[in-house]
Amino acid sequence: MLFSKQNKSNSKQTSFMKVAVNLLPYSSYQGIETYTRNLINEMIKIDGVELILIKHQETPDFFDFGDKVTEVIVPFKKVLKAGVAIYLQTGIYFLLLKLKPDVLLSTSPASPYFYSKNVITFHDCAYDRFREFANIFSKYYFKSMYIAAKYFARKIITISEFSKRELIDVYKIKPSKIAVVLEGPPALPKVTITAVDEVKQDFNIHGKYFFYVGNSRPRKNLKRLIEAFGAFQKENSSYKLIIAGKIDNRFEDIDGIIAKFQLADSVVRTGFVTDEQKVALLKGAVALVFPSLYEGFGLPVLEAQTLGVPVITSHTSSLPEVGGNSVYYVDPYSEKSITEALSVLVADKELCSRLVEKGFENIKSFSWKQTAFQTLAVLEKSEK
């Protein structure tokens, strides 16, 4: 069996797998990068597996695992995005011939189309469901990857039953080719109460607040969240809404939306935050508000629950799989539904306490160790 430990009293070699991991698409710190880092961090603990990380010169430091892995540095920078795309369809084949891995694990759609040992993780079909917000390159580049994977990948991993249904519906991929492997709860840094106060002071945050973390793509539903908060604030003027994460006004003019509803003094945009800052802001929040229209998984839900913070989220896409009965659900297409949720959690302290307790129970169902073992089981089966 692949994952059994070697018996030192027996010199016979146990099963062994050499796994190359494609890190070339990554240069920032977002959801897929977090998924990949957590997965690798658990995979390196499993006996019988050699990991080879394929990087570029600007691969982020959070993919540094020291001598626990073998690293291969491709001599170009991620800033040359076209270079990455071209290399993945040309030069990487020669590298893989040299490395001779048993399998290549690509944790994003950006991977060599025709490599016969490729196992790809698809997180969602957002580029197809929200095509009007993608540029022409992204539309066709990612679509070509999904189509190539349908025919040439050994196996496709996805992170929820919802995403599996999406892949079947959008690309007509055979269900037998798709394996569902859920994510785990995040390993968050410990932050003291003093640190919470210091971070709040750094961002000039005073009093009670709701917290959102994520990007500003339209599917994240920030416009409705801000509008709903504006309606809530008419009766609850002391509360604020904190929006953490990179804002990209190519998608929506978030500042304009805030100004439209006259919320400049009540909505705080922090921009990008570190893990420590995110944890501090979450711990100080009344609740996480995550009314996304579309998620492949929804890791912020588990982040909040790990810290004992109640969660308001959508009853759409994968979020019910992640939240179960431990969150307060809203209709993300209804500002009124979101407003009512904010009001209910402010008024009902017992409900908040129950959500916290249920959240702690919910996260027990998720484990990155389990994710790693299940992923490696898929890789092993793909060899056969």
Short mmCIF file of C-alpha atoms in Angstrom, two decimals:
data_model
loop_
_atom_site.label_atom_id
_atom_site.label_comp_id
_atom_site.label_asym_id
_atom_site.label_seq_id
_atom_site.Cartn_x
_atom_site.Cartn_y
_atom_site.Cartn_z
CA MET A 1 0.00 0.00 0.00
CA LEU A 2 1.39 3.40 -0.99
CA PHE A 3 1.02 5.23 2.32
CA SER A 4 2.30 2.58 4.71
CA LYS A 5 5.42 3.42 6.69
CA GLN A 6 8.58 1.48 6.02
CA ASN A 7 9.28 -1.28 8.55
CA LYS A 8 12.87 -0.77 9.64
CA SER A 9 13.22 -4.44 10.53
CA ASN A 10 12.45 -5.33 6.94
CA SER A 11 14.86 -4.11 4.26
CA LYS A 12 12.30 -4.67 1.54
CA GLN A 13 11.32 -1.39 -0.19
CA THR A 14 7.73 -0.23 0.38
CA SER A 15 5.54 1.34 -2.33
CA PHE A 16 6.84 4.68 -3.52
CA MET A 17 5.49 7.54 -5.60
CA LYS A 18 7.33 10.47 -7.14
CA VAL A 19 4.93 13.41 -7.49
CA ALA A 20 5.84 16.57 -9.40
CA VAL A 21 3.76 19.59 -8.33
CA ASN A 22 3.20 22.40 -10.83
CA LEU A 23 3.62 25.74 -8.99
CA LEU A 24 4.37 27.81 -12.10
CA PRO A 25 0.99 29.64 -12.21
CA TYR A 26 1.43 31.18 -8.76
CA SER A 27 2.83 34.58 -7.81
CA SER A 28 0.34 35.95 -5.27
CA TYR A 29 -1.45 34.86 -2.12
CA GLN A 30 -5.06 33.99 -2.86
CA GLY A 31 -7.45 31.08 -2.49
CA ILE A 32 -5.84 28.51 -4.80
CA GLU A 33 -2.38 29.32 -3.46
CA THR A 34 -3.63 28.77 0.10
CA TYR A 35 -5.19 25.46 -0.93
CA THR A 36 -1.95 24.34 -2.59
CA ARG A 37 0.26 25.34 0.33
CA ASN A 38 -1.93 23.53 2.88
CA LEU A 39 -2.09 20.43 0.70
CA ILE A 40 1.69 20.25 0.22
CA ASN A 41 2.26 20.88 3.92
CA GLU A 42 0.36 17.67 4.71
CA MET A 43 1.64 15.62 1.78
CA ILE A 44 5.26 16.02 2.91
CA LYS A 45 4.37 14.25 6.17
CA ILE A 46 3.30 11.05 4.40
CA ASP A 47 5.87 8.29 3.99
CA GLY A 48 6.39 6.79 0.56
CA VAL A 49 5.97 10.07 -1.32
CA GLU A 50 8.67 12.23 -2.91
CA LEU A 51 7.53 15.72 -3.86
CA ILE A 52 9.23 17.72 -6.60
CA LEU A 53 8.06 21.34 -6.67
CA ILE A 54 8.37 23.04 -10.07
CA LYS A 55 8.80 26.77 -9.42
CA HIS A 56 9.79 29.97 -11.19
CA GLN A 57 12.12 32.71 -9.94
CA GLU A 58 9.31 34.66 -8.26
CA THR A 59 7.40 31.82 -6.64
CA PRO A 60 6.20 33.21 -3.27
CA ASP A 61 8.06 32.37 -0.06
CA PHE A 62 5.04 30.59 1.41
CA PHE A 63 5.87 27.72 -0.96
CA ASP A 64 9.23 27.23 0.79
CA PHE A 65 9.27 23.81 2.49
CA GLY A 66 13.03 23.53 3.01
CA ASP A 67 14.74 20.18 2.58
CA LYS A 68 11.46 18.24 2.87
CA VAL A 69 10.98 18.55 -0.88
CA THR A 70 13.02 18.72 -4.07
CA GLU A 71 12.79 22.04 -5.91
CA VAL A 72 13.29 22.72 -9.60
CA ILE A 73 13.52 26.42 -10.49
CA VAL A 74 12.54 27.31 -14.04
CA PRO A 75 14.67 30.31 -15.14
CA PHE A 76 12.01 32.92 -15.83
CA LYS A 77 9.77 35.23 -13.85
CA LYS A 78 6.02 34.87 -13.33
CA VAL A 79 5.56 38.53 -14.29
CA LEU A 80 5.99 37.30 -17.85
CA LYS A 81 2.54 35.70 -17.83
CA ALA A 82 2.62 34.84 -21.51
CA GLY A 83 5.96 33.15 -20.87
CA VAL A 84 4.38 30.88 -18.26
CA ALA A 85 1.51 29.98 -20.58
CA ILE A 86 3.89 29.18 -23.43
CA TYR A 87 6.32 27.22 -21.23
CA LEU A 88 3.49 25.08 -19.84
CA GLN A 89 2.72 23.94 -23.39
CA THR A 90 6.33 23.58 -24.58
CA GLY A 91 9.41 23.52 -22.35
CA ILE A 92 7.86 21.78 -19.37
CA TYR A 93 7.53 18.57 -21.39
CA PHE A 94 11.33 18.33 -21.68
CA LEU A 95 11.69 19.02 -17.96
CA LEU A 96 9.19 16.28 -17.10
CA LEU A 97 11.00 13.82 -19.37
CA LYS A 98 14.12 14.52 -17.32
CA LEU A 99 12.40 14.36 -13.91
CA LYS A 100 10.42 11.19 -14.73
CA PRO A 101 7.67 11.68 -12.12
CA ASP A 102 4.99 9.04 -11.65
CA VAL A 103 2.42 11.79 -11.89
CA LEU A 104 2.18 15.58 -12.29
CA LEU A 105 -0.21 17.31 -9.88
CA SER A 106 -1.49 20.65 -11.18
CA THR A 107 -3.59 22.40 -8.53
CA SER A 108 -4.96 24.97 -10.98
CA PRO A 109 -6.20 24.73 -14.59
CA ALA A 110 -2.90 26.18 -15.88
CA SER A 111 -1.08 22.99 -16.82
CA PRO A 112 0.44 21.19 -19.82
CA TYR A 113 -2.49 20.22 -22.04
CA PHE A 114 -1.23 16.96 -23.45
CA TYR A 115 0.96 15.54 -20.67
CA SER A 116 -0.27 11.99 -20.17
CA LYS A 117 0.49 11.83 -16.43
CA ASN A 118 -1.36 15.01 -15.49
CA VAL A 119 -3.88 15.12 -12.62
CA ILE A 120 -5.56 18.53 -12.46
CA THR A 121 -7.53 20.26 -9.73
CA PHE A 122 -10.43 22.39 -10.96
CA HIS A 123 -11.90 24.54 -8.21
CA ASP A 124 -14.97 25.85 -10.02
CA CYS A 125 -16.35 27.00 -13.38
CA ALA A 126 -16.48 30.69 -12.49
CA TYR A 127 -14.91 31.78 -15.78
CA ASP A 128 -17.85 30.22 -17.60
CA ARG A 129 -20.61 31.27 -15.22
CA PHE A 130 -19.39 34.90 -15.14
CA ARG A 131 -17.86 35.25 -18.60
CA GLU A 132 -18.88 38.88 -19.04
CA PHE A 133 -16.34 39.87 -16.38
CA ALA A 134 -13.38 37.95 -17.80
CA ASN A 135 -11.00 39.36 -20.38
CA ILE A 136 -10.73 37.68 -23.77
CA PHE A 137 -7.44 35.94 -22.93
CA SER A 138 -8.83 34.45 -19.71
CA LYS A 139 -12.06 33.31 -21.36
CA TYR A 140 -10.39 31.26 -24.05
CA TYR A 141 -7.22 30.26 -22.20
CA PHE A 142 -9.09 28.69 -19.30
CA LYS A 143 -11.78 27.19 -21.52
CA SER A 144 -9.09 25.48 -23.58
CA MET A 145 -7.58 24.04 -20.39
CA TYR A 146 -10.87 22.56 -19.25
CA ILE A 147 -11.52 21.03 -22.65
CA ALA A 148 -7.98 19.60 -22.83
CA ALA A 149 -8.36 18.13 -19.34
CA LYS A 150 -11.62 16.49 -20.37
CA TYR A 151 -9.80 14.46 -23.00
CA PHE A 152 -6.18 14.19 -21.86
CA ALA A 153 -5.89 14.45 -18.05
CA ARG A 154 -5.58 11.17 -16.18
CA LYS A 155 -7.95 12.38 -13.51
CA ILE A 156 -9.65 15.59 -12.41
CA ILE A 157 -9.90 16.54 -8.75
CA THR A 158 -12.45 19.06 -7.58
CA ILE A 159 -13.20 20.46 -4.13
CA SER A 160 -16.95 20.01 -3.68
CA GLU A 161 -19.89 18.03 -5.00
CA PHE A 162 -21.21 21.32 -6.36
CA SER A 163 -18.09 21.85 -8.46
CA LYS A 164 -18.31 18.28 -9.73
CA ARG A 165 -21.85 18.94 -10.92
CA GLU A 166 -20.64 22.14 -12.58
CA LEU A 167 -17.88 20.33 -14.49
CA ILE A 168 -20.37 17.73 -15.67
CA ASP A 169 -22.93 20.35 -16.65
CA VAL A 170 -20.64 22.88 -18.35
CA TYR A 171 -18.04 20.60 -19.96
CA LYS A 172 -19.84 17.25 -20.08
CA ILE A 173 -16.94 15.56 -18.33
CA LYS A 174 -17.63 11.96 -17.37
CA PRO A 175 -18.48 11.66 -13.66
CA SER A 176 -16.08 8.72 -13.34
CA LYS A 177 -13.17 10.98 -14.31
CA ILE A 178 -13.85 13.43 -11.45
CA ALA A 179 -12.86 12.84 -7.82
CA VAL A 180 -14.21 15.08 -5.06
CA VAL A 181 -11.67 15.90 -2.34
CA LEU A 182 -12.83 18.50 0.17
CA GLU A 183 -10.51 21.13 1.58
CA GLY A 184 -9.57 21.38 5.25
CA PRO A 185 -9.82 24.12 7.87
CA PRO A 186 -7.03 26.70 7.67
CA ALA A 187 -3.99 26.61 9.92
CA LEU A 188 -4.28 30.15 11.23
CA PRO A 189 -1.67 32.00 13.28
CA LYS A 190 -2.40 32.60 16.95
CA VAL A 191 -3.21 36.22 17.74
CA THR A 192 -3.56 37.71 21.22
CA ILE A 193 -6.29 40.10 22.36
CA THR A 194 -3.65 42.81 22.50
CA ALA A 195 -2.74 42.13 18.87
CA VAL A 196 -6.42 42.35 17.91
CA ASP A 197 -6.63 45.80 19.47
CA GLU A 198 -3.41 46.90 17.76
CA VAL A 199 -4.60 45.80 14.31
CA LYS A 200 -7.94 47.53 14.81
CA GLN A 201 -6.07 50.67 15.79
CA ASP A 202 -3.83 50.39 12.71
CA PHE A 203 -6.93 50.48 10.50
CA ASN A 204 -8.69 53.09 12.65
CA ILE A 205 -11.50 50.68 13.54
CA HIS A 206 -13.54 51.49 16.63
CA GLY A 207 -16.66 49.84 17.99
CA LYS A 208 -18.53 46.81 16.65
CA TYR A 209 -18.26 45.64 13.07
CA PHE A 210 -19.08 42.94 10.53
CA PHE A 211 -16.23 41.51 8.48
CA TYR A 212 -15.85 40.47 4.84
CA VAL A 213 -12.66 39.00 3.38
CA GLY A 214 -12.04 38.25 -0.29
CA ASN A 215 -11.52 39.91 -3.63
CA SER A 216 -13.92 42.26 -5.41
CA ARG A 217 -14.96 40.14 -8.37
CA PRO A 218 -18.68 40.58 -9.09
CA ARG A 219 -19.51 37.04 -7.97
CA LYS A 220 -18.37 38.01 -4.47
CA ASN A 221 -21.47 40.23 -4.32
CA LEU A 222 -19.90 43.26 -2.63
CA LYS A 223 -22.34 45.70 -4.21
CA ARG A 224 -25.35 44.02 -2.60
CA LEU A 225 -23.48 43.58 0.68
CA ILE A 226 -22.69 47.30 0.86
CA GLU A 227 -26.24 48.25 -0.06
CA ALA A 228 -27.65 45.82 2.52
CA PHE A 229 -25.30 47.16 5.17
CA GLY A 230 -26.44 50.69 4.35
CA ALA A 231 -30.05 49.70 5.04
CA PHE A 232 -29.00 47.94 8.26
CA GLN A 233 -27.02 50.95 9.42
CA LYS A 234 -30.01 53.26 9.32
CA GLU A 235 -31.19 51.54 12.50
CA ASN A 236 -27.72 50.56 13.77
CA SER A 237 -25.51 53.56 13.13
CA SER A 238 -22.72 52.52 15.50
CA TYR A 239 -21.76 49.44 13.45
CA LYS A 240 -19.18 49.31 10.68
CA LEU A 241 -18.45 47.00 7.79
CA ILE A 242 -14.82 46.02 7.26
CA ILE A 243 -13.88 44.86 3.76
CA ALA A 244 -10.49 43.11 3.67
CA GLY A 245 -8.77 42.04 0.49
CA LYS A 246 -7.51 43.47 -2.74
CA ILE A 247 -10.02 45.70 -4.51
CA ASP A 248 -9.85 45.71 -8.30
CA ASN A 249 -11.96 48.50 -9.77
CA ARG A 250 -11.79 46.89 -13.21
CA PHE A 251 -14.75 44.82 -12.06
CA GLU A 252 -16.81 47.20 -9.93
CA ASP A 253 -16.25 50.69 -8.57
CA ILE A 254 -16.40 49.79 -4.89
CA ASP A 255 -15.51 53.32 -3.79
CA GLY A 256 -18.29 54.65 -6.00
CA ILE A 257 -20.78 52.23 -4.46
CA ILE A 258 -19.73 53.26 -0.95
CA ALA A 259 -20.12 56.93 -1.89
CA LYS A 260 -23.50 56.31 -3.54
CA PHE A 261 -24.93 54.98 -0.28
CA GLN A 262 -23.11 57.63 1.80
CA LEU A 263 -21.15 55.06 3.79
CA ALA A 264 -17.66 56.53 3.63
CA ASP A 265 -17.51 56.75 7.43
CA SER A 266 -19.00 53.31 8.02
CA VAL A 267 -17.32 51.02 5.49
CA VAL A 268 -13.59 50.50 6.00
CA ARG A 269 -11.49 49.10 3.17
CA THR A 270 -8.24 47.63 4.46
CA GLY A 271 -6.80 46.40 1.16
CA PHE A 272 -4.61 43.29 1.30
CA VAL A 273 -4.12 41.92 4.81
CA THR A 274 -1.61 39.43 6.18
CA ASP A 275 -2.79 36.22 7.84
CA GLU A 276 -2.12 37.78 11.24
CA GLN A 277 -4.16 40.88 10.39
CA LYS A 278 -6.99 38.79 8.96
CA VAL A 279 -7.16 36.65 12.09
CA ALA A 280 -7.13 39.71 14.33
CA LEU A 281 -9.93 41.40 12.38
CA LEU A 282 -11.99 38.21 12.28
CA LYS A 283 -11.62 37.62 16.01
CA GLY A 284 -12.89 41.10 16.74
CA ALA A 285 -15.93 40.87 14.44
CA VAL A 286 -19.59 40.38 15.31
CA ALA A 287 -19.74 37.95 12.38
CA LEU A 288 -18.22 37.09 9.04
CA VAL A 289 -20.52 38.19 6.21
CA PHE A 290 -19.83 36.19 3.05
CA PRO A 291 -22.82 36.52 0.68
CA SER A 292 -21.00 35.19 -2.38
CA LEU A 293 -22.99 34.22 -5.46
CA TYR A 294 -20.62 31.45 -6.46
CA GLU A 295 -17.91 29.48 -4.63
CA GLY A 296 -16.12 26.26 -5.43
CA PHE A 297 -15.67 25.68 -1.71
CA GLY A 298 -15.80 28.74 0.57
CA LEU A 299 -12.77 28.57 2.85
CA PRO A 300 -13.55 31.86 4.70
CA VAL A 301 -16.48 30.05 6.35
CA LEU A 302 -14.12 27.57 8.00
CA GLU A 303 -11.63 30.32 8.84
CA ALA A 304 -14.27 32.18 10.84
CA GLN A 305 -15.57 29.05 12.55
CA THR A 306 -12.05 28.03 13.55
CA LEU A 307 -11.84 31.33 15.45
CA GLY A 308 -15.28 31.04 17.04
CA VAL A 309 -16.91 33.71 14.88
CA PRO A 310 -20.54 33.37 13.65
CA VAL A 311 -21.01 33.19 9.88
CA ILE A 312 -23.59 34.73 7.56
CA THR A 313 -23.34 33.21 4.09
CA SER A 314 -25.29 32.29 0.96
CA HIS A 315 -27.49 29.26 0.42
CA THR A 316 -26.02 28.91 -3.09
CA SER A 317 -23.27 26.93 -4.85
CA SER A 318 -20.97 24.92 -2.54
CA LEU A 319 -21.58 26.97 0.60
CA PRO A 320 -24.28 24.69 2.09
CA GLU A 321 -21.82 21.79 1.75
CA VAL A 322 -19.27 23.71 3.78
CA GLY A 323 -21.60 25.37 6.29
CA GLY A 324 -24.09 22.59 6.93
CA ASN A 325 -26.42 23.65 9.75
CA SER A 326 -23.79 25.79 11.43
CA VAL A 327 -24.25 29.13 9.63
CA TYR A 328 -26.97 31.72 9.05
CA TYR A 329 -28.03 31.50 5.40
CA VAL A 330 -29.21 34.36 3.21
CA ASP A 331 -30.48 34.79 -0.32
CA PRO A 332 -27.44 36.50 -1.90
CA TYR A 333 -29.60 38.07 -4.61
CA SER A 334 -31.71 39.89 -2.01
CA GLU A 335 -30.35 42.94 -0.20
CA LYS A 336 -33.30 42.63 2.20
CA SER A 337 -32.29 39.08 3.15
CA ILE A 338 -28.74 40.19 3.93
CA THR A 339 -29.96 43.21 5.90
CA GLU A 340 -32.27 41.01 7.98
CA ALA A 341 -29.41 38.63 8.77
CA LEU A 342 -27.26 41.47 10.08
CA SER A 343 -30.13 42.68 12.26
CA VAL A 344 -30.92 39.20 13.61
CA LEU A 345 -27.35 38.51 14.70
CA VAL A 346 -27.11 41.87 16.44
CA ALA A 347 -30.36 41.26 18.32
CA ASP A 348 -30.06 37.55 19.14
CA LYS A 349 -26.98 36.81 21.25
CA GLU A 350 -28.16 33.26 21.98
CA LEU A 351 -28.29 32.54 18.26
CA CYS A 352 -24.74 33.83 17.88
CA SER A 353 -23.58 31.51 20.67
CA ARG A 354 -25.30 28.53 19.03
CA LEU A 355 -23.69 29.35 15.69
CA VAL A 356 -20.28 29.47 17.36
CA GLU A 357 -20.84 26.08 19.02
CA LYS A 358 -22.13 24.54 15.79
CA GLY A 359 -19.18 26.06 13.94
CA PHE A 360 -16.70 24.30 16.20
CA GLU A 361 -18.51 21.02 15.53
CA ASN A 362 -18.65 21.68 11.80
CA ILE A 363 -14.92 22.16 11.34
CA LYS A 364 -14.31 18.69 12.78
CA SER A 365 -15.66 17.32 9.50
CA PHE A 366 -12.77 18.87 7.55
CA SER A 367 -9.07 18.02 7.71
CA TRP A 368 -6.09 18.87 5.52
CA LYS A 369 -4.53 15.56 6.55
CA GLN A 370 -7.59 13.83 5.12
CA THR A 371 -7.35 16.04 2.01
CA ALA A 372 -3.73 14.99 1.49
CA PHE A 373 -4.40 11.26 1.90
CA GLN A 374 -7.42 11.38 -0.40
CA THR A 375 -5.47 13.37 -3.00
CA LEU A 376 -2.63 10.87 -2.96
CA ALA A 377 -5.14 8.02 -3.25
CA VAL A 378 -6.44 9.66 -6.44
CA LEU A 379 -2.89 10.02 -7.75
CA GLU A 380 -2.15 6.37 -7.00
CA LYS A 381 -5.29 5.17 -8.78
CA SER A 382 -4.47 7.36 -11.78
CA GLU A 383 -1.32 5.30 -12.36
CA LYS A 384 -3.33 2.16 -12.95
#
